[in-house]
Tab-separated table of N, CA and C in Angstrom:
chain	number	residue	atom	x	y	z
N	245	MET	N	-22.654	-40.788	-12.445
N	245	MET	CA	-23.086	-39.456	-12.080
N	245	MET	C	-22.247	-39.003	-10.904
N	246	TYR	N	-21.930	-37.694	-10.876
N	246	TYR	CA	-21.098	-37.109	-9.816
N	246	TYR	C	-22.050	-36.528	-8.774
N	247	THR	N	-21.636	-36.743	-7.526
N	247	THR	CA	-22.396	-36.217	-6.366
N	247	THR	C	-21.873	-34.851	-6.054
N	248	PRO	N	-22.653	-33.987	-5.382
N	248	PRO	CA	-22.185	-32.690	-4.978
N	248	PRO	C	-20.954	-32.781	-4.073
N	249	LYS	N	-20.813	-33.867	-3.251
N	249	LYS	CA	-19.676	-33.965	-2.428
N	249	LYS	C	-18.426	-34.162	-3.260
N	250	LEU	N	-18.518	-34.892	-4.398
N	250	LEU	CA	-17.344	-35.120	-5.242
N	250	LEU	C	-16.906	-33.805	-5.889
N	251	TYR	N	-17.876	-33.020	-6.328
N	251	TYR	CA	-17.568	-31.686	-6.923
N	251	TYR	C	-16.821	-30.780	-5.903
N	252	VAL	N	-17.324	-30.818	-4.677
N	252	VAL	CA	-16.694	-29.994	-3.673
N	252	VAL	C	-15.281	-30.457	-3.370
N	253	LEU	N	-15.058	-31.806	-3.319
N	253	LEU	CA	-13.730	-32.353	-3.116
N	253	LEU	C	-12.779	-31.996	-4.291
N	254	LEU	N	-13.320	-32.195	-5.500
N	254	LEU	CA	-12.491	-31.777	-6.681
N	254	LEU	C	-12.152	-30.324	-6.691
N	255	TRP	N	-13.036	-29.508	-6.326
N	255	TRP	CA	-12.801	-27.996	-6.301
N	255	TRP	C	-11.777	-27.711	-5.214
N	256	ILE	N	-11.786	-28.321	-4.083
N	256	ILE	CA	-10.780	-28.120	-3.009
N	256	ILE	C	-9.394	-28.580	-3.438
N	257	VAL	N	-9.288	-29.753	-4.174
N	257	VAL	CA	-8.027	-30.273	-4.620
N	257	VAL	C	-7.447	-29.248	-5.655
N	258	VAL	N	-8.266	-28.795	-6.613
N	258	VAL	CA	-7.791	-27.930	-7.681
N	258	VAL	C	-7.368	-26.574	-7.041
N	259	ALA	N	-8.147	-26.065	-6.152
N	259	ALA	CA	-7.843	-24.725	-5.483
N	259	ALA	C	-6.553	-24.882	-4.678
N	260	THR	N	-6.342	-26.004	-4.004
N	260	THR	CA	-5.120	-26.168	-3.214
N	260	THR	C	-3.904	-26.234	-4.102
N	261	LEU	N	-4.009	-26.949	-5.225
N	261	LEU	CA	-2.914	-27.053	-6.115
N	261	LEU	C	-2.478	-25.671	-6.719
N	262	PHE	N	-3.591	-24.915	-7.145
N	262	PHE	CA	-3.252	-23.608	-7.710
N	262	PHE	C	-2.770	-22.572	-6.704
N	263	SER	N	-3.274	-22.651	-5.447
N	263	SER	CA	-2.770	-21.751	-4.476
N	263	SER	C	-1.296	-22.050	-4.140
N	264	GLY	N	-0.895	-23.285	-4.216
N	264	GLY	CA	0.488	-23.556	-3.944
N	264	GLY	C	1.400	-23.036	-5.059
N	265	VAL	N	0.956	-23.081	-6.275
N	265	VAL	CA	1.701	-22.569	-7.422
N	265	VAL	C	1.763	-21.078	-7.308
N	266	ALA	N	0.737	-20.357	-6.859
N	266	ALA	CA	0.790	-18.963	-6.805
N	266	ALA	C	1.689	-18.454	-5.613
N	267	LEU	N	1.764	-19.234	-4.538
N	267	LEU	CA	2.510	-18.785	-3.404
N	267	LEU	C	3.956	-19.234	-3.471
N	268	ALA	N	4.337	-20.134	-4.258
N	268	ALA	CA	5.725	-20.607	-4.295
N	268	ALA	C	6.600	-19.564	-4.847
N	269	GLU	N	7.753	-19.260	-4.174
N	269	GLU	CA	8.718	-18.338	-4.733
N	269	GLU	C	9.619	-19.046	-5.644
N	270	ASP	N	10.085	-18.278	-6.624
N	270	ASP	CA	11.091	-18.771	-7.604
N	270	ASP	C	12.437	-18.844	-6.873
N	271	PRO	N	13.044	-19.925	-6.625
N	271	PRO	CA	14.285	-19.950	-5.846
N	271	PRO	C	15.452	-19.240	-6.611
N	272	ALA	N	15.310	-19.082	-7.906
N	272	ALA	CA	16.347	-18.385	-8.619
N	272	ALA	C	16.114	-16.881	-8.749
N	273	LYS	N	15.104	-16.365	-8.131
N	273	LYS	CA	14.799	-14.920	-8.081
N	273	LYS	C	15.376	-14.265	-6.847
N	274	PRO	N	16.070	-13.156	-7.042
N	274	PRO	CA	16.616	-12.458	-5.876
N	274	PRO	C	15.530	-11.828	-5.061
N	275	THR	N	15.545	-12.161	-3.727
N	275	THR	CA	14.539	-11.593	-2.786
N	275	THR	C	15.226	-10.880	-1.688
N	276	GLU	N	14.538	-9.849	-1.160
N	276	GLU	CA	15.050	-9.087	-0.046
N	276	GLU	C	15.238	-9.977	1.218
N	277	ALA	N	14.294	-10.846	1.441
N	277	ALA	CA	14.328	-11.773	2.625
N	277	ALA	C	15.624	-12.575	2.562
N	278	ARG	N	15.919	-13.158	1.415
N	278	ARG	CA	17.143	-13.992	1.267
N	278	ARG	C	18.360	-13.170	1.420
N	279	LEU	N	18.335	-11.968	0.820
N	279	LEU	CA	19.473	-10.998	0.959
N	279	LEU	C	19.795	-10.686	2.476
N	280	LEU	N	18.771	-10.338	3.164
N	280	LEU	CA	18.916	-10.018	4.665
N	280	LEU	C	19.406	-11.218	5.416
N	281	GLU	N	18.936	-12.459	5.041
N	281	GLU	CA	19.339	-13.655	5.699
N	281	GLU	C	20.862	-13.896	5.454
N	282	ARG	N	21.317	-13.698	4.230
N	282	ARG	CA	22.778	-13.833	3.933
N	282	ARG	C	23.588	-12.794	4.626
N	283	ALA	N	23.075	-11.544	4.534
N	283	ALA	CA	23.786	-10.400	5.131
N	283	ALA	C	23.941	-10.668	6.618
N	284	GLN	N	22.887	-11.060	7.302
N	284	GLN	CA	22.924	-11.379	8.722
N	284	GLN	C	23.968	-12.426	9.030
N	285	ALA	N	24.054	-13.472	8.182
N	285	ALA	CA	25.157	-14.490	8.371
N	285	ALA	C	26.486	-13.903	8.192
N	286	TYR	N	26.673	-13.054	7.184
N	286	TYR	CA	27.956	-12.461	6.967
N	286	TYR	C	28.412	-11.554	8.066
N	287	TRP	N	27.571	-10.665	8.501
N	287	TRP	CA	27.916	-9.718	9.543
N	287	TRP	C	28.082	-10.413	10.900
N	288	SER	N	27.294	-11.487	11.180
N	288	SER	CA	27.494	-12.176	12.398
N	288	SER	C	28.860	-12.943	12.340
N	289	ALA	N	29.242	-13.438	11.201
N	289	ALA	CA	30.563	-14.063	11.042
N	289	ALA	C	31.704	-13.036	11.215
N	290	LEU	N	31.502	-11.864	10.646
N	290	LEU	CA	32.535	-10.753	10.830
N	290	LEU	C	32.675	-10.453	12.313
N	291	GLN	N	31.564	-10.357	13.025
N	291	GLN	CA	31.573	-10.101	14.495
N	291	GLN	C	32.323	-11.168	15.235
N	292	ALA	N	32.133	-12.438	14.859
N	292	ALA	CA	32.798	-13.569	15.482
N	292	ALA	C	34.187	-13.860	14.897
N	293	ARG	N	34.555	-13.114	13.882
N	293	ARG	CA	35.768	-13.248	13.211
N	293	ARG	C	35.887	-14.732	12.651
N	294	ASP	N	34.790	-15.163	12.121
N	294	ASP	CA	34.663	-16.504	11.428
N	294	ASP	C	34.908	-16.246	9.937
N	295	PHE	N	36.218	-16.332	9.608
N	295	PHE	CA	36.656	-15.986	8.239
N	295	PHE	C	36.118	-17.048	7.224
N	296	ALA	N	36.077	-18.312	7.619
N	296	ALA	CA	35.584	-19.388	6.709
N	296	ALA	C	34.150	-19.110	6.269
N	297	THR	N	33.262	-18.690	7.221
N	297	THR	CA	31.894	-18.378	6.842
N	297	THR	C	31.863	-17.093	5.914
N	298	MET	N	32.615	-16.094	6.365
N	298	MET	CA	32.671	-14.912	5.536
N	298	MET	C	33.091	-15.155	4.137
N	299	TYR	N	34.173	-15.974	3.985
N	299	TYR	CA	34.691	-16.284	2.676
N	299	TYR	C	33.670	-17.004	1.863
N	300	GLY	N	32.901	-17.915	2.377
N	300	GLY	CA	31.915	-18.634	1.645
N	300	GLY	C	30.761	-17.763	1.132
N	301	LEU	N	30.652	-16.559	1.740
N	301	LEU	CA	29.613	-15.624	1.297
N	301	LEU	C	30.176	-14.481	0.379
N	302	GLU	N	31.373	-14.542	0.066
N	302	GLU	CA	31.995	-13.556	-0.778
N	302	GLU	C	31.911	-13.851	-2.247
N	303	ALA	N	31.553	-12.826	-3.008
N	303	ALA	CA	31.460	-13.027	-4.479
N	303	ALA	C	32.859	-13.238	-5.038
N	304	GLY	N	33.862	-12.570	-4.428
N	304	GLY	CA	35.250	-12.781	-4.891
N	304	GLY	C	35.741	-14.154	-4.721
N	305	ALA	N	35.190	-14.923	-3.759
N	305	ALA	CA	35.616	-16.258	-3.618
N	305	ALA	C	34.982	-17.145	-4.776
N	306	ARG	N	33.916	-16.720	-5.289
N	306	ARG	CA	33.193	-17.455	-6.341
N	306	ARG	C	33.971	-17.269	-7.745
N	307	ASN	N	34.419	-16.013	-7.908
N	307	ASN	CA	35.033	-15.738	-9.265
N	307	ASN	C	36.522	-15.707	-9.240
N	308	GLY	N	37.139	-16.044	-8.060
N	308	GLY	CA	38.607	-16.126	-7.978
N	308	GLY	C	39.349	-14.911	-7.768
N	309	THR	N	38.677	-13.820	-7.462
N	309	THR	CA	39.435	-12.512	-7.304
N	309	THR	C	39.761	-12.298	-5.829
N	310	LEU	N	39.322	-13.166	-4.897
N	310	LEU	CA	39.613	-12.985	-3.489
N	310	LEU	C	40.096	-14.271	-2.865
N	311	SER	N	41.214	-14.279	-2.160
N	311	SER	CA	41.726	-15.426	-1.454
N	311	SER	C	41.368	-15.264	0.053
N	312	PRO	N	41.402	-16.358	0.817
N	312	PRO	CA	41.157	-16.283	2.183
N	312	PRO	C	42.127	-15.327	2.930
N	313	ASP	N	43.317	-15.329	2.507
N	313	ASP	CA	44.389	-14.374	3.137
N	313	ASP	C	44.003	-12.945	2.865
N	314	LYS	N	43.569	-12.708	1.642
N	314	LYS	CA	43.232	-11.269	1.325
N	314	LYS	C	42.036	-10.807	2.115
N	315	LEU	N	41.082	-11.661	2.341
N	315	LEU	CA	39.972	-11.369	3.134
N	315	LEU	C	40.420	-11.060	4.565
N	316	ARG	N	41.193	-11.953	5.156
N	316	ARG	CA	41.671	-11.806	6.573
N	316	ARG	C	42.436	-10.508	6.672
N	317	ASN	N	43.241	-10.182	5.700
N	317	ASN	CA	44.093	-8.922	5.720
N	317	ASN	C	43.162	-7.726	5.573
N	318	ALA	N	42.119	-7.825	4.765
N	318	ALA	CA	41.183	-6.685	4.588
N	318	ALA	C	40.412	-6.381	5.862
N	319	VAL	N	40.095	-7.425	6.655
N	319	VAL	CA	39.396	-7.232	7.931
N	319	VAL	C	40.382	-6.619	8.930
N	320	GLY	N	41.601	-7.093	8.889
N	320	GLY	CA	42.603	-6.589	9.838
N	320	GLY	C	42.360	-6.935	11.267
N	321	ARG	N	42.768	-6.112	12.215
N	321	ARG	CA	42.651	-6.317	13.590
N	321	ARG	C	41.453	-5.727	14.262
N	322	SER	N	40.716	-4.918	13.559
N	322	SER	CA	39.604	-4.240	14.210
N	322	SER	C	38.549	-5.281	14.572
N	323	GLN	N	37.760	-4.988	15.624
N	323	GLN	CA	36.730	-5.869	16.069
N	323	GLN	C	35.372	-5.191	15.907
N	324	LEU	N	34.448	-5.928	15.198
N	324	LEU	CA	33.127	-5.385	15.064
N	324	LEU	C	32.395	-5.559	16.356
N	325	LEU	N	31.928	-4.435	16.940
N	325	LEU	CA	31.252	-4.541	18.233
N	325	LEU	C	29.745	-4.713	18.082
N	326	LYS	N	29.231	-3.902	17.077
N	326	LYS	CA	27.698	-4.088	16.851
N	326	LYS	C	27.474	-3.490	15.447
N	327	TYR	N	26.230	-3.932	14.917
N	327	TYR	CA	25.834	-3.542	13.638
N	327	TYR	C	24.290	-3.541	13.530
N	328	ALA	N	23.813	-2.757	12.637
N	328	ALA	CA	22.357	-2.754	12.338
N	328	ALA	C	22.105	-2.390	10.898
N	329	PHE	N	21.150	-3.110	10.280
N	329	PHE	CA	20.784	-2.808	8.914
N	329	PHE	C	19.721	-1.668	8.928
N	330	LYS	N	20.000	-0.616	8.161
N	330	LYS	CA	19.114	0.561	8.228
N	330	LYS	C	18.252	0.698	6.937
N	331	GLU	N	18.736	0.310	5.788
N	331	GLU	CA	18.028	0.546	4.512
N	331	GLU	C	18.513	-0.483	3.479
N	332	VAL	N	17.619	-1.019	2.652
N	332	VAL	CA	17.955	-2.001	1.638
N	332	VAL	C	17.532	-1.415	0.304
N	333	LYS	N	18.418	-1.388	-0.648
N	333	LYS	CA	18.006	-1.020	-2.040
N	333	LYS	C	18.510	-2.113	-2.955
N	334	ILE	N	17.532	-2.643	-3.667
N	334	ILE	CA	17.798	-3.723	-4.666
N	334	ILE	C	17.463	-3.216	-6.031
N	335	GLU	N	18.394	-3.352	-6.956
N	335	GLU	CA	18.203	-3.059	-8.368
N	335	GLU	C	18.687	-4.217	-9.198
N	336	ASP	N	17.712	-4.958	-9.704
N	336	ASP	CA	18.038	-6.174	-10.560
N	336	ASP	C	18.826	-7.138	-9.674
N	337	ASP	N	20.055	-7.450	-10.086
N	337	ASP	CA	20.927	-8.444	-9.388
N	337	ASP	C	21.857	-7.769	-8.461
N	338	TYR	N	21.697	-6.538	-8.083
N	338	TYR	CA	22.610	-5.825	-7.216
N	338	TYR	C	21.851	-5.225	-6.072
N	339	ALA	N	22.597	-5.133	-4.905
N	339	ALA	CA	21.901	-4.554	-3.774
N	339	ALA	C	22.930	-3.750	-2.941
N	340	ALA	N	22.372	-2.829	-2.183
N	340	ALA	CA	23.149	-2.084	-1.182
N	340	ALA	C	22.351	-2.054	0.118
N	341	ILE	N	22.996	-2.453	1.210
N	341	ILE	CA	22.390	-2.378	2.508
N	341	ILE	C	23.147	-1.297	3.286
N	342	MET	N	22.414	-0.365	3.759
N	342	MET	CA	23.077	0.640	4.688
N	342	MET	C	23.212	0.060	6.023
N	343	VAL	N	24.519	-0.084	6.492
N	343	VAL	CA	24.810	-0.761	7.724
N	343	VAL	C	25.443	0.253	8.681
N	344	GLU	N	24.758	0.386	9.774
N	344	GLU	CA	25.250	1.217	10.907
N	344	GLU	C	26.141	0.244	11.751
N	345	ARG	N	27.423	0.552	11.862
N	345	ARG	CA	28.307	-0.370	12.518
N	345	ARG	C	29.337	0.316	13.420
N	346	THR	N	29.767	-0.375	14.403
N	346	THR	CA	30.716	0.196	15.354
N	346	THR	C	31.911	-0.812	15.512
N	347	PHE	N	33.117	-0.315	15.179
N	347	PHE	CA	34.302	-1.127	15.276
N	347	PHE	C	35.092	-0.733	16.468
N	348	GLY	N	35.625	-1.616	17.252
N	348	GLY	CA	36.505	-1.326	18.348
N	348	GLY	C	37.940	-1.230	17.793
N	349	MET	N	38.662	-0.236	18.163
N	349	MET	CA	39.989	0.004	17.662
N	349	MET	C	40.932	0.089	18.795
N	350	SER	N	41.668	-1.036	19.093
N	350	SER	CA	42.603	-1.043	20.192
N	350	SER	C	43.698	0.036	20.016
N	351	SER	N	44.050	0.321	18.784
N	351	SER	CA	45.218	1.283	18.563
N	351	SER	C	44.857	2.694	19.016
N	352	ILE	N	43.567	3.001	19.047
N	352	ILE	CA	43.154	4.356	19.510
N	352	ILE	C	42.444	4.268	20.853
N	353	GLY	N	42.297	3.111	21.350
N	353	GLY	CA	41.651	2.943	22.639
N	353	GLY	C	40.186	3.290	22.666
N	354	GLY	N	39.426	3.061	21.625
N	354	GLY	CA	38.031	3.485	21.565
N	354	GLY	C	37.318	2.723	20.467
N	355	SER	N	36.182	3.280	20.057
N	355	SER	CA	35.381	2.718	18.949
N	355	SER	C	35.038	3.687	17.954
N	356	ILE	N	34.780	3.259	16.708
N	356	ILE	CA	34.461	4.130	15.623
N	356	ILE	C	33.091	3.670	15.105
N	357	PRO	N	32.067	4.562	15.229
N	357	PRO	CA	30.748	4.248	14.602
N	357	PRO	C	30.689	4.847	13.165
N	358	THR	N	30.180	4.143	12.248
N	358	THR	CA	30.064	4.625	10.839
N	358	THR	C	28.758	4.012	10.270
N	359	THR	N	28.270	4.648	9.250
N	359	THR	CA	27.174	4.031	8.498
N	359	THR	C	27.643	4.033	6.974
N	360	GLN	N	27.626	2.842	6.403
N	360	GLN	CA	28.142	2.750	5.037
N	360	GLN	C	27.326	1.736	4.287
N	361	PRO	N	27.326	1.899	2.896
N	361	PRO	CA	26.633	0.901	2.128
N	361	PRO	C	27.436	-0.421	2.044
N	362	ASP	N	26.806	-1.556	2.165
N	362	ASP	CA	27.364	-2.850	2.011
N	362	ASP	C	26.804	-3.494	0.765
N	363	ARG	N	27.637	-3.697	-0.207
N	363	ARG	CA	27.205	-4.105	-1.503
N	363	ARG	C	27.123	-5.658	-1.671
N	364	TRP	N	26.056	-6.071	-2.392
N	364	TRP	CA	25.838	-7.496	-2.667
N	364	TRP	C	25.469	-7.684	-4.070
N	365	MET	N	25.717	-8.847	-4.619
N	365	MET	CA	25.298	-9.196	-5.916
N	365	MET	C	24.612	-10.566	-5.929
N	366	PHE	N	23.630	-10.727	-6.806
N	366	PHE	CA	22.919	-12.026	-6.970
N	366	PHE	C	23.533	-12.787	-8.136
N	367	THR	N	24.186	-13.906	-7.853
N	367	THR	CA	24.842	-14.693	-8.897
N	367	THR	C	24.787	-16.122	-8.519
N	368	GLU	N	24.781	-17.035	-9.492
N	368	GLU	CA	24.688	-18.440	-9.237
N	368	GLU	C	23.560	-18.842	-8.309
N	369	GLY	N	22.424	-18.119	-8.419
N	369	GLY	CA	21.265	-18.410	-7.645
N	369	GLY	C	21.201	-17.993	-6.208
N	370	ASP	N	22.059	-17.040	-5.788
N	370	ASP	CA	22.058	-16.658	-4.458
N	370	ASP	C	22.805	-15.256	-4.355
N	371	TRP	N	22.597	-14.652	-3.137
N	371	TRP	CA	23.296	-13.330	-2.893
N	371	TRP	C	24.644	-13.609	-2.315
N	372	TYR	N	25.631	-12.768	-2.825
N	372	TYR	CA	27.015	-12.841	-2.337
N	372	TYR	C	27.506	-11.431	-2.072
N	373	HIS	N	28.240	-11.355	-0.998
N	373	HIS	CA	28.852	-10.066	-0.534
N	373	HIS	C	29.837	-9.624	-1.620
N	374	ALA	N	29.750	-8.361	-2.049
N	374	ALA	CA	30.530	-7.851	-3.182
N	374	ALA	C	31.335	-6.630	-2.768
N	375	GLN	N	31.716	-6.506	-1.530
N	375	GLN	CA	32.609	-5.363	-1.112
N	375	GLN	C	33.882	-5.513	-1.863
N	376	GLY	N	34.381	-4.367	-2.317
N	376	GLY	CA	35.634	-4.366	-3.060
N	376	GLY	C	35.544	-4.794	-4.518
N	377	ILE	N	34.380	-5.188	-4.981
N	377	ILE	CA	34.205	-5.480	-6.339
N	377	ILE	C	33.401	-4.340	-6.980
N	378	ARG	N	33.872	-3.849	-8.085
N	378	ARG	CA	33.164	-2.799	-8.851
N	378	ARG	C	32.097	-3.454	-9.613
N	379	LEU	N	30.829	-3.029	-9.424
N	379	LEU	CA	29.706	-3.688	-10.037
N	379	LEU	C	29.150	-2.737	-11.219
N	380	ARG	N	28.624	-3.432	-12.192
N	380	ARG	CA	27.839	-2.748	-13.190
N	380	ARG	C	26.760	-3.700	-13.797
N	381	LYS	N	25.778	-3.165	-14.290
N	381	LYS	CA	24.699	-3.970	-14.881
N	381	LYS	C	25.257	-4.597	-16.154
N	382	LYS	N	24.857	-5.788	-16.379
N	382	LYS	CA	25.244	-6.529	-17.625
N	382	LYS	C	24.383	-6.050	-18.769
N	383	THR	N	24.994	-5.519	-19.781
N	383	THR	CA	24.188	-5.106	-20.958
N	383	THR	C	24.968	-5.448	-22.278
N	384	GLY	N	24.206	-5.702	-23.293
N	384	GLY	CA	24.749	-5.942	-24.607
N	384	GLY	C	25.911	-6.932	-24.697
N	385	SER	N	26.827	-6.624	-25.569
N	385	SER	CA	27.926	-7.536	-25.858
N	385	SER	C	29.013	-7.695	-24.722
N	386	ASP	N	29.008	-6.679	-23.834
N	386	ASP	CA	30.023	-6.758	-22.791
N	386	ASP	C	29.554	-7.503	-21.560
N	387	ALA	N	28.310	-8.087	-21.608
N	387	ALA	CA	27.824	-8.811	-20.484
N	387	ALA	C	28.610	-10.099	-20.291
N	388	LYS	N	29.002	-10.402	-19.159
N	388	LYS	CA	29.731	-11.628	-18.878
N	388	LYS	C	28.683	-12.773	-18.611
N	389	GLN	N	28.892	-13.929	-19.149
N	389	GLN	CA	27.921	-14.991	-19.043
N	389	GLN	C	28.099	-15.738	-17.690
N	390	ASP	N	29.261	-15.672	-17.082
N	390	ASP	CA	29.500	-16.476	-15.870
N	390	ASP	C	29.015	-15.878	-14.599
N	391	GLY	N	28.398	-14.637	-14.614
N	391	GLY	CA	27.884	-14.076	-13.519
N	391	GLY	C	28.853	-13.220	-12.768
N	392	SER	N	30.095	-13.205	-13.117
N	392	SER	CA	31.124	-12.453	-12.420
N	392	SER	C	30.985	-11.006	-12.794
N	393	PRO	N	31.256	-10.075	-11.848
N	393	PRO	CA	31.064	-8.656	-12.090
N	393	PRO	C	32.122	-8.129	-12.991
N	394	ALA	N	31.782	-7.143	-13.823
N	394	ALA	CA	32.736	-6.408	-14.568
N	394	ALA	C	33.042	-5.094	-13.904
N	395	SER	N	34.154	-4.416	-14.283
N	395	SER	CA	34.394	-3.174	-13.659
N	395	SER	C	33.452	-2.085	-14.241
N	396	GLY	N	33.201	-1.083	-13.496
N	396	GLY	CA	32.242	-0.044	-13.909
N	396	GLY	C	31.650	0.630	-12.653
N	397	SER	N	30.541	1.204	-12.880
N	397	SER	CA	29.905	1.905	-11.787
N	397	SER	C	29.175	1.021	-10.816
N	398	THR	N	28.935	1.461	-9.608
N	398	THR	CA	28.232	0.727	-8.593
N	398	THR	C	26.772	0.962	-8.638
N	399	PRO	N	25.913	0.144	-8.090
N	399	PRO	CA	24.501	0.361	-8.137
N	399	PRO	C	24.008	1.609	-7.422
């Protein structure tokens, strides 16, 4: 015979197991929190001119369309002074973060503030910076299986 204490204990164990299943996030699912974590790492690396970290977060590094030298040349000599994320839009495996940023330009003796979309794509289980890559949704027979972007419209 089961005692009431045993029923209570069994109920607590079952409830705990099911609550863990319900709360666990699918690690293969693109989330805004993970996107912002990766974007913060990327923009902090840009500010510190840490090209190795930036390169590791680039989609072009994953699919072979970007070399470390190309990245360094794309950044050039400008210095990122500050940045702030203003808006996030996620559509399937693509995202755009509106970034308010200020670059110091020694050639003009001042700084240039701008707000521009910063594009990201979710591939190989994580978010990668996709600036300079033309993105499109994968549909039908032209979808690439390797997760690399095809040319087309942006999100």
